[in-house]
Tab-separated table of C-alpha atoms in Angstrom:
chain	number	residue	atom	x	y	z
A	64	UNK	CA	0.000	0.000	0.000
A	65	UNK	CA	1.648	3.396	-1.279
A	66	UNK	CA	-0.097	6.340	0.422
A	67	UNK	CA	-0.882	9.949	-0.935
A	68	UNK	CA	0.947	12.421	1.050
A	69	UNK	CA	0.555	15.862	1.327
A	70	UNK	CA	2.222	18.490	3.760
A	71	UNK	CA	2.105	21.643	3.548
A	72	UNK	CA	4.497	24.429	5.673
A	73	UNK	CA	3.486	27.942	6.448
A	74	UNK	CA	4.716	30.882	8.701
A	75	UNK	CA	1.623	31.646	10.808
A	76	UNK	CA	1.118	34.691	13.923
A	77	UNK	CA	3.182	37.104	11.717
A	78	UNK	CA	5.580	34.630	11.009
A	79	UNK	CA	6.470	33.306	14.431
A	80	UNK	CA	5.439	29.943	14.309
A	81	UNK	CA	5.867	27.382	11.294
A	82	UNK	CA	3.310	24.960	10.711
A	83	UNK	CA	3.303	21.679	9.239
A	84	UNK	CA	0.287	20.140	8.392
A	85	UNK	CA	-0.165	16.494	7.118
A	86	UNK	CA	-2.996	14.942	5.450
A	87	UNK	CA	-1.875	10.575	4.845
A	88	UNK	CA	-4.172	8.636	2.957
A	89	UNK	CA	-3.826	4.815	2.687
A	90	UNK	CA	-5.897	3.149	-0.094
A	91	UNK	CA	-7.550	-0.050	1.442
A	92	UNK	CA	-4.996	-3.403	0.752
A	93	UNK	CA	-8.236	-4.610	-1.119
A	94	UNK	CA	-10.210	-2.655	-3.823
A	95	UNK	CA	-12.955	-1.123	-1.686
A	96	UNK	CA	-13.982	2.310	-1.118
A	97	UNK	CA	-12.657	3.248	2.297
A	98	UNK	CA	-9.402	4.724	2.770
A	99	UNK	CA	-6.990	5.239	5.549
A	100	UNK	CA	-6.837	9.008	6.825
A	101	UNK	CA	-3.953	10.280	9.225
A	102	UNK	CA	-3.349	13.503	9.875
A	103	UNK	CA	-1.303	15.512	11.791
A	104	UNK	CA	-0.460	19.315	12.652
A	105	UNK	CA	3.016	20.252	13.745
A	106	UNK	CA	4.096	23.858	15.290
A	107	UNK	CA	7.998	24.573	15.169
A	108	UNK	CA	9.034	27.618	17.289
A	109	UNK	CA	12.220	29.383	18.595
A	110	UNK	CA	12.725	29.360	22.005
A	111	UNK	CA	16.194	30.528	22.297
A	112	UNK	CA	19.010	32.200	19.888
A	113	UNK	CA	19.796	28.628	18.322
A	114	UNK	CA	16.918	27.054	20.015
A	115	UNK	CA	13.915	25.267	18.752
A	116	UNK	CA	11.231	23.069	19.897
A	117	UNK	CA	8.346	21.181	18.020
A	118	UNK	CA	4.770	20.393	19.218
A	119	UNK	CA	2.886	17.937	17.666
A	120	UNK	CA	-0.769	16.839	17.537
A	121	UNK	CA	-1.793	13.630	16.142
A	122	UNK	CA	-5.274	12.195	14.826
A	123	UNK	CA	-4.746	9.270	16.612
A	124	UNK	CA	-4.462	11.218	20.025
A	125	UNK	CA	-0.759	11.528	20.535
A	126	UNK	CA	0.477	14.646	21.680
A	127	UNK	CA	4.626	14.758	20.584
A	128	UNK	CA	6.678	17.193	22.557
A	129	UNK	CA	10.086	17.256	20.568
A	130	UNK	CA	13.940	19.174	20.649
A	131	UNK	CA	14.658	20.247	16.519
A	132	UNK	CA	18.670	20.095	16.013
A	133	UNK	CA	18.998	22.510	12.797
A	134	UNK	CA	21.906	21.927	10.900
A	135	UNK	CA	22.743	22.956	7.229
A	136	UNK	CA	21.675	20.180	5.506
A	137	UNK	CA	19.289	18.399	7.870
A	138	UNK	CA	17.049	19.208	10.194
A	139	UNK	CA	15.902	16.546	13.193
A	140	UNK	CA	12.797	16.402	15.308
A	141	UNK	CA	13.335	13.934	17.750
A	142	UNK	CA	10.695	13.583	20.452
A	143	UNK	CA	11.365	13.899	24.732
A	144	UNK	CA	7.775	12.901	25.263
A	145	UNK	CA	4.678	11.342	23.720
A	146	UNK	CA	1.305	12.016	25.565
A	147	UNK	CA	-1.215	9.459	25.230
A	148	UNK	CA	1.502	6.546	24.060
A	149	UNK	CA	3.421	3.688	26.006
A	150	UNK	CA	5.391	4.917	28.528
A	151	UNK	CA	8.989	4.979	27.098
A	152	UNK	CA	7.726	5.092	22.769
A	153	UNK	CA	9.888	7.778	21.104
A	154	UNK	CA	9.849	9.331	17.297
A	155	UNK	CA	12.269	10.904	15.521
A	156	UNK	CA	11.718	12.873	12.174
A	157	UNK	CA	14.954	13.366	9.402
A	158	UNK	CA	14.529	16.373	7.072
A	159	UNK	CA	17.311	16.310	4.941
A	160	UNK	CA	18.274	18.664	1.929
A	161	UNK	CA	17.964	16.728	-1.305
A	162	UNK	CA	18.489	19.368	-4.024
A	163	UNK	CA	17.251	22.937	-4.622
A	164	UNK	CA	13.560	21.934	-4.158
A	165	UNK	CA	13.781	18.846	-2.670
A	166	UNK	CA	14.564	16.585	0.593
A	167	UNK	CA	14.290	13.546	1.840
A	168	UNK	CA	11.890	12.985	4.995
A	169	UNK	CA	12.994	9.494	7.110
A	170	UNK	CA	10.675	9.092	10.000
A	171	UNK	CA	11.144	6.046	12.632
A	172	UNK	CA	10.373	4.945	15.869
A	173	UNK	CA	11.356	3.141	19.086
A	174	UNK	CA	8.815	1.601	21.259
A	175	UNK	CA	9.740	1.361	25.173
A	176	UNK	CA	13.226	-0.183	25.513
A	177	UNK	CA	14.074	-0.866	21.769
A	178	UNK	CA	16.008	1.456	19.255
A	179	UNK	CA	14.881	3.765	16.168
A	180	UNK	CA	13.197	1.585	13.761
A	181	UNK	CA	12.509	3.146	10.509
A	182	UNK	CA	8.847	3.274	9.596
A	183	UNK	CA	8.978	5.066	6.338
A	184	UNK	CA	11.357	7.239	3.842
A	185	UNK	CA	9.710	9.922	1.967
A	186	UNK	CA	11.190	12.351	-1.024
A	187	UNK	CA	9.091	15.085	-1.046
A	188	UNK	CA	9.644	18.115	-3.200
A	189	UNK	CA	8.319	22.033	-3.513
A	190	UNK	CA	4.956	22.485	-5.502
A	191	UNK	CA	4.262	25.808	-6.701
């Protein structure tokens, strides 16, 4: 099952806060009408001179409280807590530069006591 994947970025509160918003849809592992729908909002935000945070909320009810490490080619949100999760389950989110208008998203998690697993790899690039 490939999904449809769209985010979508966007400076909001006179440009103090980025938003990411996600919309996943799965199509059904048989032909049938209903899809699978995830979605997901995340708000990036400064909170020193070379500080940032992430907060993000989750259709499924997790609430991901993350540190972002900005470097010049990458960017990684990896998560301190997850409300609403296992005790101990930790994400972490790979942005990395992959041309002008492009990069390469690698998302993966670790449930309680095991490593990074990855989940999925995504190449997303710039439209419009």
């Amino acid at each position: 099952r490939v999904p449809f994947i769209h985010k979508a970025f966007r400076y909001e509160m006179a440009g103090r806060y980025l938003v990411e918003r996600t919309l996943d849809v799965f199509p059904p592992p048989k032909p049938a009408t209903e899809f699978e729908l995830h979605q997901d909002h995340t708000v990036f935000y400064r909170t020193g001179a070379d500080a940032y945070r992430a907060k993000g909320f989750y259709v499924e009810g997790f609430i991901w409280n993350s540190t972002v490490t900005v470097a010049s080619d990458r960017i990684v949100v990896e998560t301190d807590t997850v409300e609403n999760a296992p005790a101990g389950m930790r994400a972490r989110m790979t942005y990395a530069k992959d041309g002008p208008d492009r990069f390469r998203g690698t998302f993966e998690l670790a449930m309680p006591g095991q490593d990074f697993r990855l989940y999925e790899t995504l190449v997303m690039r710039r439209i419009g």
